[in-house]
């Protein structure tokens, strides 16, 4: 009986010494080796980026007020303490950290929040995953929100897609609430006219669809956060008004009251455009730059007024002028299909 008791005491002492060796100091009373690797989750409160370290990972780190990079393998994690074979480390003493053998430590511990999973989370893989998700899901959501720049209330963006139509357009967006904003987009189109004398057979002679000169205004609310996992996604109904002009140009011969293939009217064209469009898009933040991707569908009504001041007789090479000018009006319904990108900044 005495031998059995001595054997049990020796076994208990051996296990205690082994725990002391693993931790670098006495293991907590009642410690039981978990079935899952323990972890510490950090959340950068400046960039809202998550970072996770686990048992058995190799890390490189810098301590506060030190430029020297240290390294080691995390042997155990107990509460918020990292145990190595040669000692232990507290997160409060770390300035930056990285999970790697060779990379420079970049993640800032001092501006981060720390999250620990309860001991009950490590009883099984499913319990650890459930507990981890309860912490990581809100962190990931805040990170996605940060990438849409929810901190800023005002945004100014240049519409890069409209530059292809020789228009320069800036939008101003003002946040009304976390999920609603109001956007104004003001644009100006630069004229590209072909004023060459018609009848030469030029492919673009009397071509009316070059970009017109004039102003445009688009106004509408933006609705964000309809999709929880994509907070930067938005819907935007828009009202569109444009005042365009196409001055001192030739028009096709069939615009004459009495069509004649040799007669080409010339003068001015004024167009008022009224329309509505529905856009879907996504806002992303890259560093300090805001990028807005969008696609839209809609319709527009064009109220067109022609001021014909005369016509050109190609057969005789003569210009004949009206007195007074001939005015023609017509209305057209056109679809709107756009795909674009805007770039700017928030403040």
mmCIF file with all atom_site columns, N, CA, C and O in Angstrom, residues 46-94:
data_model
loop_
_atom_site.group_PDB
_atom_site.id
_atom_site.type_symbol
_atom_site.label_atom_id
_atom_site.label_alt_id
_atom_site.label_comp_id
_atom_site.label_asym_id
_atom_site.label_entity_id
_atom_site.label_seq_id
_atom_site.pdbx_PDB_ins_code
_atom_site.Cartn_x
_atom_site.Cartn_y
_atom_site.Cartn_z
_atom_site.occupancy
_atom_site.B_iso_or_equiv
_atom_site.pdbx_formal_charge
_atom_site.auth_seq_id
_atom_site.auth_comp_id
_atom_site.auth_asym_id
_atom_site.auth_atom_id
_atom_site.pdbx_PDB_model_num
ATOM 1   N N  . UNK A 1 46 ? -7.663  51.982 -35.375 1.00 0.00 ? 46 UNK A N  1
ATOM 2   C CA . UNK A 1 46 ? -7.428  53.057 -36.348 1.00 0.00 ? 46 UNK A CA 1
ATOM 3   C C  . UNK A 1 46 ? -7.856  52.614 -37.743 1.00 0.00 ? 46 UNK A C  1
ATOM 4   O O  . UNK A 1 46 ? -8.603  53.306 -38.427 1.00 0.00 ? 46 UNK A O  1
ATOM 5   N N  . UNK A 1 47 ? -7.388  51.436 -38.146 1.00 0.00 ? 47 UNK A N  1
ATOM 6   C CA . UNK A 1 47 ? -7.766  50.905 -39.457 1.00 0.00 ? 47 UNK A CA 1
ATOM 7   C C  . UNK A 1 47 ? -8.826  49.813 -39.347 1.00 0.00 ? 47 UNK A C  1
ATOM 8   O O  . UNK A 1 47 ? -9.299  49.310 -40.369 1.00 0.00 ? 47 UNK A O  1
ATOM 9   N N  . UNK A 1 48 ? -9.192  49.416 -38.130 1.00 0.00 ? 48 UNK A N  1
ATOM 10  C CA . UNK A 1 48 ? -10.216 48.421 -37.857 1.00 0.00 ? 48 UNK A CA 1
ATOM 11  C C  . UNK A 1 48 ? -9.899  47.085 -38.499 1.00 0.00 ? 48 UNK A C  1
ATOM 12  O O  . UNK A 1 48 ? -10.797 46.347 -38.899 1.00 0.00 ? 48 UNK A O  1
ATOM 13  N N  . UNK A 1 49 ? -8.615  46.768 -38.564 1.00 0.00 ? 49 UNK A N  1
ATOM 14  C CA . UNK A 1 49 ? -8.198  45.507 -39.165 1.00 0.00 ? 49 UNK A CA 1
ATOM 15  C C  . UNK A 1 49 ? -7.999  44.457 -38.088 1.00 0.00 ? 49 UNK A C  1
ATOM 16  O O  . UNK A 1 49 ? -7.374  44.724 -37.066 1.00 0.00 ? 49 UNK A O  1
ATOM 17  N N  . UNK A 1 50 ? -8.497  43.224 -38.263 1.00 0.00 ? 50 UNK A N  1
ATOM 18  C CA . UNK A 1 50 ? -8.317  42.173 -37.260 1.00 0.00 ? 50 UNK A CA 1
ATOM 19  C C  . UNK A 1 50 ? -6.965  41.472 -37.405 1.00 0.00 ? 50 UNK A C  1
ATOM 20  O O  . UNK A 1 50 ? -6.373  41.443 -38.481 1.00 0.00 ? 50 UNK A O  1
ATOM 21  N N  . UNK A 1 51 ? -6.518  40.889 -36.312 1.00 0.00 ? 51 UNK A N  1
ATOM 22  C CA . UNK A 1 51 ? -5.262  40.139 -36.312 1.00 0.00 ? 51 UNK A CA 1
ATOM 23  C C  . UNK A 1 51 ? -5.359  39.058 -35.249 1.00 0.00 ? 51 UNK A C  1
ATOM 24  O O  . UNK A 1 51 ? -5.830  39.312 -34.135 1.00 0.00 ? 51 UNK A O  1
ATOM 25  N N  . UNK A 1 52 ? -4.922  37.838 -35.579 1.00 0.00 ? 52 UNK A N  1
ATOM 26  C CA . UNK A 1 52 ? -5.071  36.695 -34.681 1.00 0.00 ? 52 UNK A CA 1
ATOM 27  C C  . UNK A 1 52 ? -3.716  36.020 -34.488 1.00 0.00 ? 52 UNK A C  1
ATOM 28  O O  . UNK A 1 52 ? -2.991  35.796 -35.464 1.00 0.00 ? 52 UNK A O  1
ATOM 29  N N  . UNK A 1 53 ? -3.380  35.707 -33.246 1.00 0.00 ? 53 UNK A N  1
ATOM 30  C CA . UNK A 1 53 ? -2.212  34.875 -32.966 1.00 0.00 ? 53 UNK A CA 1
ATOM 31  C C  . UNK A 1 53 ? -2.676  33.659 -32.170 1.00 0.00 ? 53 UNK A C  1
ATOM 32  O O  . UNK A 1 53 ? -3.607  33.740 -31.366 1.00 0.00 ? 53 UNK A O  1
ATOM 33  N N  . UNK A 1 54 ? -2.018  32.507 -32.423 1.00 0.00 ? 54 UNK A N  1
ATOM 34  C CA . UNK A 1 54 ? -2.421  31.246 -31.805 1.00 0.00 ? 54 UNK A CA 1
ATOM 35  C C  . UNK A 1 54 ? -1.207  30.540 -31.208 1.00 0.00 ? 54 UNK A C  1
ATOM 36  O O  . UNK A 1 54 ? -0.063  30.876 -31.514 1.00 0.00 ? 54 UNK A O  1
ATOM 37  N N  . UNK A 1 55 ? -1.505  29.562 -30.394 1.00 0.00 ? 55 UNK A N  1
ATOM 38  C CA . UNK A 1 55 ? -0.448  28.709 -29.865 1.00 0.00 ? 55 UNK A CA 1
ATOM 39  C C  . UNK A 1 55 ? 0.278   28.007 -31.001 1.00 0.00 ? 55 UNK A C  1
ATOM 40  O O  . UNK A 1 55 ? -0.319  27.669 -32.023 1.00 0.00 ? 55 UNK A O  1
ATOM 41  N N  . UNK A 1 56 ? 1.583   27.803 -30.815 1.00 0.00 ? 56 UNK A N  1
ATOM 42  C CA . UNK A 1 56 ? 2.459   27.109 -31.755 1.00 0.00 ? 56 UNK A CA 1
ATOM 43  C C  . UNK A 1 56 ? 2.798   27.938 -32.996 1.00 0.00 ? 56 UNK A C  1
ATOM 44  O O  . UNK A 1 56 ? 3.390   27.411 -33.930 1.00 0.00 ? 56 UNK A O  1
ATOM 45  N N  . UNK A 1 57 ? 2.421   29.228 -33.019 1.00 0.00 ? 57 UNK A N  1
ATOM 46  C CA . UNK A 1 57 ? 2.812   30.090 -34.110 1.00 0.00 ? 57 UNK A CA 1
ATOM 47  C C  . UNK A 1 57 ? 4.166   30.742 -33.817 1.00 0.00 ? 57 UNK A C  1
ATOM 48  O O  . UNK A 1 57 ? 4.479   31.035 -32.665 1.00 0.00 ? 57 UNK A O  1
ATOM 49  N N  . UNK A 1 58 ? 4.906   31.009 -34.882 1.00 0.00 ? 58 UNK A N  1
ATOM 50  C CA . UNK A 1 58 ? 6.171   31.722 -34.755 1.00 0.00 ? 58 UNK A CA 1
ATOM 51  C C  . UNK A 1 58 ? 5.895   33.198 -35.019 1.00 0.00 ? 58 UNK A C  1
ATOM 52  O O  . UNK A 1 58 ? 5.265   33.551 -36.020 1.00 0.00 ? 58 UNK A O  1
ATOM 53  N N  . UNK A 1 59 ? 6.336   34.055 -34.126 1.00 0.00 ? 59 UNK A N  1
ATOM 54  C CA . UNK A 1 59 ? 6.068   35.480 -34.268 1.00 0.00 ? 59 UNK A CA 1
ATOM 55  C C  . UNK A 1 59 ? 7.364   36.277 -34.196 1.00 0.00 ? 59 UNK A C  1
ATOM 56  O O  . UNK A 1 59 ? 8.357   35.840 -33.617 1.00 0.00 ? 59 UNK A O  1
ATOM 57  N N  . UNK A 1 60 ? 7.334   37.441 -34.828 1.00 0.00 ? 60 UNK A N  1
ATOM 58  C CA . UNK A 1 60 ? 8.385   38.451 -34.685 1.00 0.00 ? 60 UNK A CA 1
ATOM 59  C C  . UNK A 1 60 ? 7.721   39.690 -34.114 1.00 0.00 ? 60 UNK A C  1
ATOM 60  O O  . UNK A 1 60 ? 6.608   40.054 -34.516 1.00 0.00 ? 60 UNK A O  1
ATOM 61  N N  . UNK A 1 61 ? 8.376   40.376 -33.194 1.00 0.00 ? 61 UNK A N  1
ATOM 62  C CA . UNK A 1 61 ? 7.731   41.492 -32.512 1.00 0.00 ? 61 UNK A CA 1
ATOM 63  C C  . UNK A 1 61 ? 8.771   42.508 -32.049 1.00 0.00 ? 61 UNK A C  1
ATOM 64  O O  . UNK A 1 61 ? 9.979   42.231 -31.964 1.00 0.00 ? 61 UNK A O  1
ATOM 65  N N  . UNK A 1 62 ? 8.271   43.702 -31.764 1.00 0.00 ? 62 UNK A N  1
ATOM 66  C CA . UNK A 1 62 ? 9.088   44.765 -31.180 1.00 0.00 ? 62 UNK A CA 1
ATOM 67  C C  . UNK A 1 62 ? 8.413   45.228 -29.900 1.00 0.00 ? 62 UNK A C  1
ATOM 68  O O  . UNK A 1 62 ? 7.192   45.409 -29.868 1.00 0.00 ? 62 UNK A O  1
ATOM 69  N N  . UNK A 1 63 ? 9.226   45.432 -28.897 1.00 0.00 ? 63 UNK A N  1
ATOM 70  C CA . UNK A 1 63 ? 8.693   45.926 -27.636 1.00 0.00 ? 63 UNK A CA 1
ATOM 71  C C  . UNK A 1 63 ? 8.543   47.439 -27.686 1.00 0.00 ? 63 UNK A C  1
ATOM 72  O O  . UNK A 1 63 ? 9.110   48.108 -28.552 1.00 0.00 ? 63 UNK A O  1
ATOM 73  N N  . UNK A 1 64 ? 7.777   47.979 -26.761 1.00 0.00 ? 64 UNK A N  1
ATOM 74  C CA . UNK A 1 64 ? 7.577   49.421 -26.688 1.00 0.00 ? 64 UNK A CA 1
ATOM 75  C C  . UNK A 1 64 ? 8.922   50.121 -26.456 1.00 0.00 ? 64 UNK A C  1
ATOM 76  O O  . UNK A 1 64 ? 9.747   49.669 -25.673 1.00 0.00 ? 64 UNK A O  1
ATOM 77  N N  . UNK A 1 65 ? 9.132   51.241 -27.188 1.00 0.00 ? 65 UNK A N  1
ATOM 78  C CA . UNK A 1 65 ? 10.351  52.056 -27.059 1.00 0.00 ? 65 UNK A CA 1
ATOM 79  C C  . UNK A 1 65 ? 11.603  51.253 -27.405 1.00 0.00 ? 65 UNK A C  1
ATOM 80  O O  . UNK A 1 65 ? 12.673  51.462 -26.814 1.00 0.00 ? 65 UNK A O  1
ATOM 81  N N  . UNK A 1 66 ? 11.477  50.337 -28.357 1.00 0.00 ? 66 UNK A N  1
ATOM 82  C CA . UNK A 1 66 ? 12.636  49.557 -28.779 1.00 0.00 ? 66 UNK A CA 1
ATOM 83  C C  . UNK A 1 66 ? 12.555  49.322 -30.279 1.00 0.00 ? 66 UNK A C  1
ATOM 84  O O  . UNK A 1 66 ? 11.488  49.006 -30.801 1.00 0.00 ? 66 UNK A O  1
ATOM 85  N N  . UNK A 1 67 ? 13.691  49.486 -30.967 1.00 0.00 ? 67 UNK A N  1
ATOM 86  C CA . UNK A 1 67 ? 13.734  49.253 -32.409 1.00 0.00 ? 67 UNK A CA 1
ATOM 87  C C  . UNK A 1 67 ? 14.200  47.842 -32.742 1.00 0.00 ? 67 UNK A C  1
ATOM 88  O O  . UNK A 1 67 ? 14.222  47.457 -33.907 1.00 0.00 ? 67 UNK A O  1
ATOM 89  N N  . UNK A 1 68 ? 14.562  47.072 -31.727 1.00 0.00 ? 68 UNK A N  1
ATOM 90  C CA . UNK A 1 68 ? 15.070  45.737 -31.938 1.00 0.00 ? 68 UNK A CA 1
ATOM 91  C C  . UNK A 1 68 ? 13.923  44.763 -32.187 1.00 0.00 ? 68 UNK A C  1
ATOM 92  O O  . UNK A 1 68 ? 12.919  44.759 -31.483 1.00 0.00 ? 68 UNK A O  1
ATOM 93  N N  . UNK A 1 69 ? 14.080  43.928 -33.213 1.00 0.00 ? 69 UNK A N  1
ATOM 94  C CA . UNK A 1 69 ? 13.070  42.916 -33.532 1.00 0.00 ? 69 UNK A CA 1
ATOM 95  C C  . UNK A 1 69 ? 13.425  41.599 -32.846 1.00 0.00 ? 69 UNK A C  1
ATOM 96  O O  . UNK A 1 69 ? 14.524  41.074 -33.023 1.00 0.00 ? 69 UNK A O  1
ATOM 97  N N  . UNK A 1 70 ? 12.488  41.092 -32.064 1.00 0.00 ? 70 UNK A N  1
ATOM 98  C CA . UNK A 1 70 ? 12.657  39.827 -31.364 1.00 0.00 ? 70 UNK A CA 1
ATOM 99  C C  . UNK A 1 70 ? 11.778  38.768 -32.021 1.00 0.00 ? 70 UNK A C  1
ATOM 100 O O  . UNK A 1 70 ? 10.875  39.081 -32.808 1.00 0.00 ? 70 UNK A O  1
ATOM 101 N N  . UNK A 1 71 ? 12.035  37.517 -31.695 1.00 0.00 ? 71 UNK A N  1
ATOM 102 C CA . UNK A 1 71 ? 11.267  36.450 -32.315 1.00 0.00 ? 71 UNK A CA 1
ATOM 103 C C  . UNK A 1 71 ? 11.173  35.250 -31.376 1.00 0.00 ? 71 UNK A C  1
ATOM 104 O O  . UNK A 1 71 ? 11.957  35.110 -30.433 1.00 0.00 ? 71 UNK A O  1
ATOM 105 N N  . UNK A 1 72 ? 10.211  34.385 -31.662 1.00 0.00 ? 72 UNK A N  1
ATOM 106 C CA . UNK A 1 72 ? 10.044  33.179 -30.872 1.00 0.00 ? 72 UNK A CA 1
ATOM 107 C C  . UNK A 1 72 ? 8.757   32.465 -31.219 1.00 0.00 ? 72 UNK A C  1
ATOM 108 O O  . UNK A 1 72 ? 7.861   33.027 -31.848 1.00 0.00 ? 72 UNK A O  1
ATOM 109 N N  . UNK A 1 73 ? 8.681   31.214 -30.795 1.00 0.00 ? 73 UNK A N  1
ATOM 110 C CA . UNK A 1 73 ? 7.493   30.404 -31.040 1.00 0.00 ? 73 UNK A CA 1
ATOM 111 C C  . UNK A 1 73 ? 6.633   30.399 -29.788 1.00 0.00 ? 73 UNK A C  1
ATOM 112 O O  . UNK A 1 73 ? 7.113   30.143 -28.679 1.00 0.00 ? 73 UNK A O  1
ATOM 113 N N  . UNK A 1 74 ? 5.338   30.701 -29.975 1.00 0.00 ? 74 UNK A N  1
ATOM 114 C CA . UNK A 1 74 ? 4.410   30.718 -28.845 1.00 0.00 ? 74 UNK A CA 1
ATOM 115 C C  . UNK A 1 74 ? 4.146   29.280 -28.423 1.00 0.00 ? 74 UNK A C  1
ATOM 116 O O  . UNK A 1 74 ? 3.568   28.490 -29.179 1.00 0.00 ? 74 UNK A O  1
ATOM 117 N N  . UNK A 1 75 ? 4.576   28.939 -27.200 1.00 0.00 ? 75 UNK A N  1
ATOM 118 C CA . UNK A 1 75 ? 4.405   27.580 -26.712 1.00 0.00 ? 75 UNK A CA 1
ATOM 119 C C  . UNK A 1 75 ? 3.015   27.386 -26.115 1.00 0.00 ? 75 UNK A C  1
ATOM 120 O O  . UNK A 1 75 ? 2.339   26.387 -26.395 1.00 0.00 ? 75 UNK A O  1
ATOM 121 N N  . UNK A 1 76 ? 2.585   28.357 -25.332 1.00 0.00 ? 76 UNK A N  1
ATOM 122 C CA . UNK A 1 76 ? 1.269   28.299 -24.704 1.00 0.00 ? 76 UNK A CA 1
ATOM 123 C C  . UNK A 1 76 ? 0.702   29.709 -24.608 1.00 0.00 ? 76 UNK A C  1
ATOM 124 O O  . UNK A 1 76 ? 1.437   30.698 -24.584 1.00 0.00 ? 76 UNK A O  1
ATOM 125 N N  . UNK A 1 77 ? -0.638  29.794 -24.560 1.00 0.00 ? 77 UNK A N  1
ATOM 126 C CA . UNK A 1 77 ? -1.342  31.033 -24.255 1.00 0.00 ? 77 UNK A CA 1
ATOM 127 C C  . UNK A 1 77 ? -2.241  30.767 -23.063 1.00 0.00 ? 77 UNK A C  1
ATOM 128 O O  . UNK A 1 77 ? -3.052  29.844 -23.071 1.00 0.00 ? 77 UNK A O  1
ATOM 129 N N  . UNK A 1 78 ? -2.036  31.564 -22.018 1.00 0.00 ? 78 UNK A N  1
ATOM 130 C CA . UNK A 1 78 ? -2.890  31.449 -20.832 1.00 0.00 ? 78 UNK A CA 1
ATOM 131 C C  . UNK A 1 78 ? -3.412  32.842 -20.503 1.00 0.00 ? 78 UNK A C  1
ATOM 132 O O  . UNK A 1 78 ? -2.641  33.753 -20.194 1.00 0.00 ? 78 UNK A O  1
ATOM 133 N N  . UNK A 1 79 ? -4.742  32.996 -20.585 1.00 0.00 ? 79 UNK A N  1
ATOM 134 C CA . UNK A 1 79 ? -5.362  34.319 -20.466 1.00 0.00 ? 79 UNK A CA 1
ATOM 135 C C  . UNK A 1 79 ? -4.737  35.236 -21.516 1.00 0.00 ? 79 UNK A C  1
ATOM 136 O O  . UNK A 1 79 ? -4.802  34.944 -22.696 1.00 0.00 ? 79 UNK A O  1
ATOM 137 N N  . UNK A 1 80 ? -4.116  36.357 -21.128 1.00 0.00 ? 80 UNK A N  1
ATOM 138 C CA . UNK A 1 80 ? -3.501  37.258 -22.099 1.00 0.00 ? 80 UNK A CA 1
ATOM 139 C C  . UNK A 1 80 ? -1.977  37.159 -22.081 1.00 0.00 ? 80 UNK A C  1
ATOM 140 O O  . UNK A 1 80 ? -1.287  38.078 -22.534 1.00 0.00 ? 80 UNK A O  1
ATOM 141 N N  . UNK A 1 81 ? -1.447  36.070 -21.613 1.00 0.00 ? 81 UNK A N  1
ATOM 142 C CA . UNK A 1 81 ? 0.002   35.904 -21.508 1.00 0.00 ? 81 UNK A CA 1
ATOM 143 C C  . UNK A 1 81 ? 0.492   34.894 -22.534 1.00 0.00 ? 81 UNK A C  1
ATOM 144 O O  . UNK A 1 81 ? -0.087  33.815 -22.701 1.00 0.00 ? 81 UNK A O  1
ATOM 145 N N  . UNK A 1 82 ? 1.572   35.260 -23.233 1.00 0.00 ? 82 UNK A N  1
ATOM 146 C CA . UNK A 1 82 ? 2.197   34.386 -24.214 1.00 0.00 ? 82 UNK A CA 1
ATOM 147 C C  . UNK A 1 82 ? 3.401   33.725 -23.575 1.00 0.00 ? 82 UNK A C  1
ATOM 148 O O  . UNK A 1 82 ? 4.303   34.408 -23.086 1.00 0.00 ? 82 UNK A O  1
ATOM 149 N N  . UNK A 1 83 ? 3.445   32.389 -23.572 1.00 0.00 ? 83 UNK A N  1
ATOM 150 C CA . UNK A 1 83 ? 4.549   31.656 -22.969 1.00 0.00 ? 83 UNK A CA 1
ATOM 151 C C  . UNK A 1 83 ? 5.442   31.070 -24.057 1.00 0.00 ? 83 UNK A C  1
ATOM 152 O O  . UNK A 1 83 ? 4.966   30.438 -25.002 1.00 0.00 ? 83 UNK A O  1
ATOM 153 N N  . UNK A 1 84 ? 6.722   31.322 -23.929 1.00 0.00 ? 84 UNK A N  1
ATOM 154 C CA . UNK A 1 84 ? 7.743   30.735 -24.782 1.00 0.00 ? 84 UNK A CA 1
ATOM 155 C C  . UNK A 1 84 ? 8.552   29.746 -23.950 1.00 0.00 ? 84 UNK A C  1
ATOM 156 O O  . UNK A 1 84 ? 8.435   29.714 -22.720 1.00 0.00 ? 84 UNK A O  1
ATOM 157 N N  . UNK A 1 85 ? 9.389   28.962 -24.571 1.00 0.00 ? 85 UNK A N  1
ATOM 158 C CA . UNK A 1 85 ? 10.219  28.020 -23.824 1.00 0.00 ? 85 UNK A CA 1
ATOM 159 C C  . UNK A 1 85 ? 11.143  28.767 -22.864 1.00 0.00 ? 85 UNK A C  1
ATOM 160 O O  . UNK A 1 85 ? 11.419  28.309 -21.751 1.00 0.00 ? 85 UNK A O  1
ATOM 161 N N  . UNK A 1 86 ? 11.590  29.957 -23.277 1.00 0.00 ? 86 UNK A N  1
ATOM 162 C CA . UNK A 1 86 ? 12.559  30.710 -22.476 1.00 0.00 ? 86 UNK A CA 1
ATOM 163 C C  . UNK A 1 86 ? 11.924  31.758 -21.573 1.00 0.00 ? 86 UNK A C  1
ATOM 164 O O  . UNK A 1 86 ? 12.625  32.459 -20.853 1.00 0.00 ? 86 UNK A O  1
ATOM 165 N N  . UNK A 1 87 ? 10.594  31.930 -21.625 1.00 0.00 ? 87 UNK A N  1
ATOM 166 C CA . UNK A 1 87 ? 9.973   32.944 -20.774 1.00 0.00 ? 87 UNK A CA 1
ATOM 167 C C  . UNK A 1 87 ? 8.554   33.248 -21.212 1.00 0.00 ? 87 UNK A C  1
ATOM 168 O O  . UNK A 1 87 ? 7.911   32.438 -21.890 1.00 0.00 ? 87 UNK A O  1
ATOM 169 N N  . UNK A 1 88 ? 8.056   34.424 -20.836 1.00 0.00 ? 88 UNK A N  1
ATOM 170 C CA . UNK A 1 88 ? 6.691   34.792 -21.168 1.00 0.00 ? 88 UNK A CA 1
ATOM 171 C C  . UNK A 1 88 ? 6.655   36.267 -21.595 1.00 0.00 ? 88 UNK A C  1
ATOM 172 O O  . UNK A 1 88 ? 7.608   37.027 -21.408 1.00 0.00 ? 88 UNK A O  1
ATOM 173 N N  . UNK A 1 89 ? 5.505   36.665 -22.181 1.00 0.00 ? 89 UNK A N  1
ATOM 174 C CA . UNK A 1 89 ? 5.371   38.006 -22.736 1.00 0.00 ? 89 UNK A CA 1
ATOM 175 C C  . UNK A 1 89 ? 3.919   38.454 -22.589 1.00 0.00 ? 89 UNK A C  1
ATOM 176 O O  . UNK A 1 89 ? 2.990   37.676 -22.801 1.00 0.00 ? 89 UNK A O  1
ATOM 177 N N  . UNK A 1 90 ? 3.736   39.719 -22.232 1.00 0.00 ? 90 UNK A N  1
ATOM 178 C CA . UNK A 1 90 ? 2.401   40.302 -22.134 1.00 0.00 ? 90 UNK A CA 1
ATOM 179 C C  . UNK A 1 90 ? 2.145   41.206 -23.336 1.00 0.00 ? 90 UNK A C  1
ATOM 180 O O  . UNK A 1 90 ? 3.025   41.979 -23.730 1.00 0.00 ? 90 UNK A O  1
ATOM 181 N N  . UNK A 1 91 ? 0.950   41.170 -23.948 1.00 0.00 ? 91 UNK A N  1
ATOM 182 C CA . UNK A 1 91 ? 0.653   42.045 -25.086 1.00 0.00 ? 91 UNK A CA 1
ATOM 183 C C  . UNK A 1 91 ? 0.836   43.523 -24.784 1.00 0.00 ? 91 UNK A C  1
ATOM 184 O O  . UNK A 1 91 ? 1.173   44.302 -25.677 1.00 0.00 ? 91 UNK A O  1
ATOM 185 N N  . UNK A 1 92 ? 0.630   43.913 -23.532 1.00 0.00 ? 92 UNK A N  1
ATOM 186 C CA . UNK A 1 92 ? 0.764   45.330 -23.170 1.00 0.00 ? 92 UNK A CA 1
ATOM 187 C C  . UNK A 1 92 ? 2.187   45.848 -23.350 1.00 0.00 ? 92 UNK A C  1
ATOM 188 O O  . UNK A 1 92 ? 2.407   47.057 -23.430 1.00 0.00 ? 92 UNK A O  1
ATOM 189 N N  . UNK A 1 93 ? 3.167   44.935 -23.431 1.00 0.00 ? 93 UNK A N  1
ATOM 190 C CA . UNK A 1 93 ? 4.567   45.357 -23.597 1.00 0.00 ? 93 UNK A CA 1
ATOM 191 C C  . UNK A 1 93 ? 5.000   45.349 -25.063 1.00 0.00 ? 93 UNK A C  1
ATOM 192 O O  . UNK A 1 93 ? 6.128   45.743 -25.372 1.00 0.00 ? 93 UNK A O  1
ATOM 193 N N  . UNK A 1 94 ? 4.114   44.887 -25.979 1.00 0.00 ? 94 UNK A N  1
ATOM 194 C CA . UNK A 1 94 ? 4.466   44.767 -27.400 1.00 0.00 ? 94 UNK A CA 1
ATOM 195 C C  . UNK A 1 94 ? 4.021   46.023 -28.150 1.00 0.00 ? 94 UNK A C  1
ATOM 196 O O  . UNK A 1 94 ? 2.913   46.527 -27.946 1.00 0.00 ? 94 UNK A O  1
#
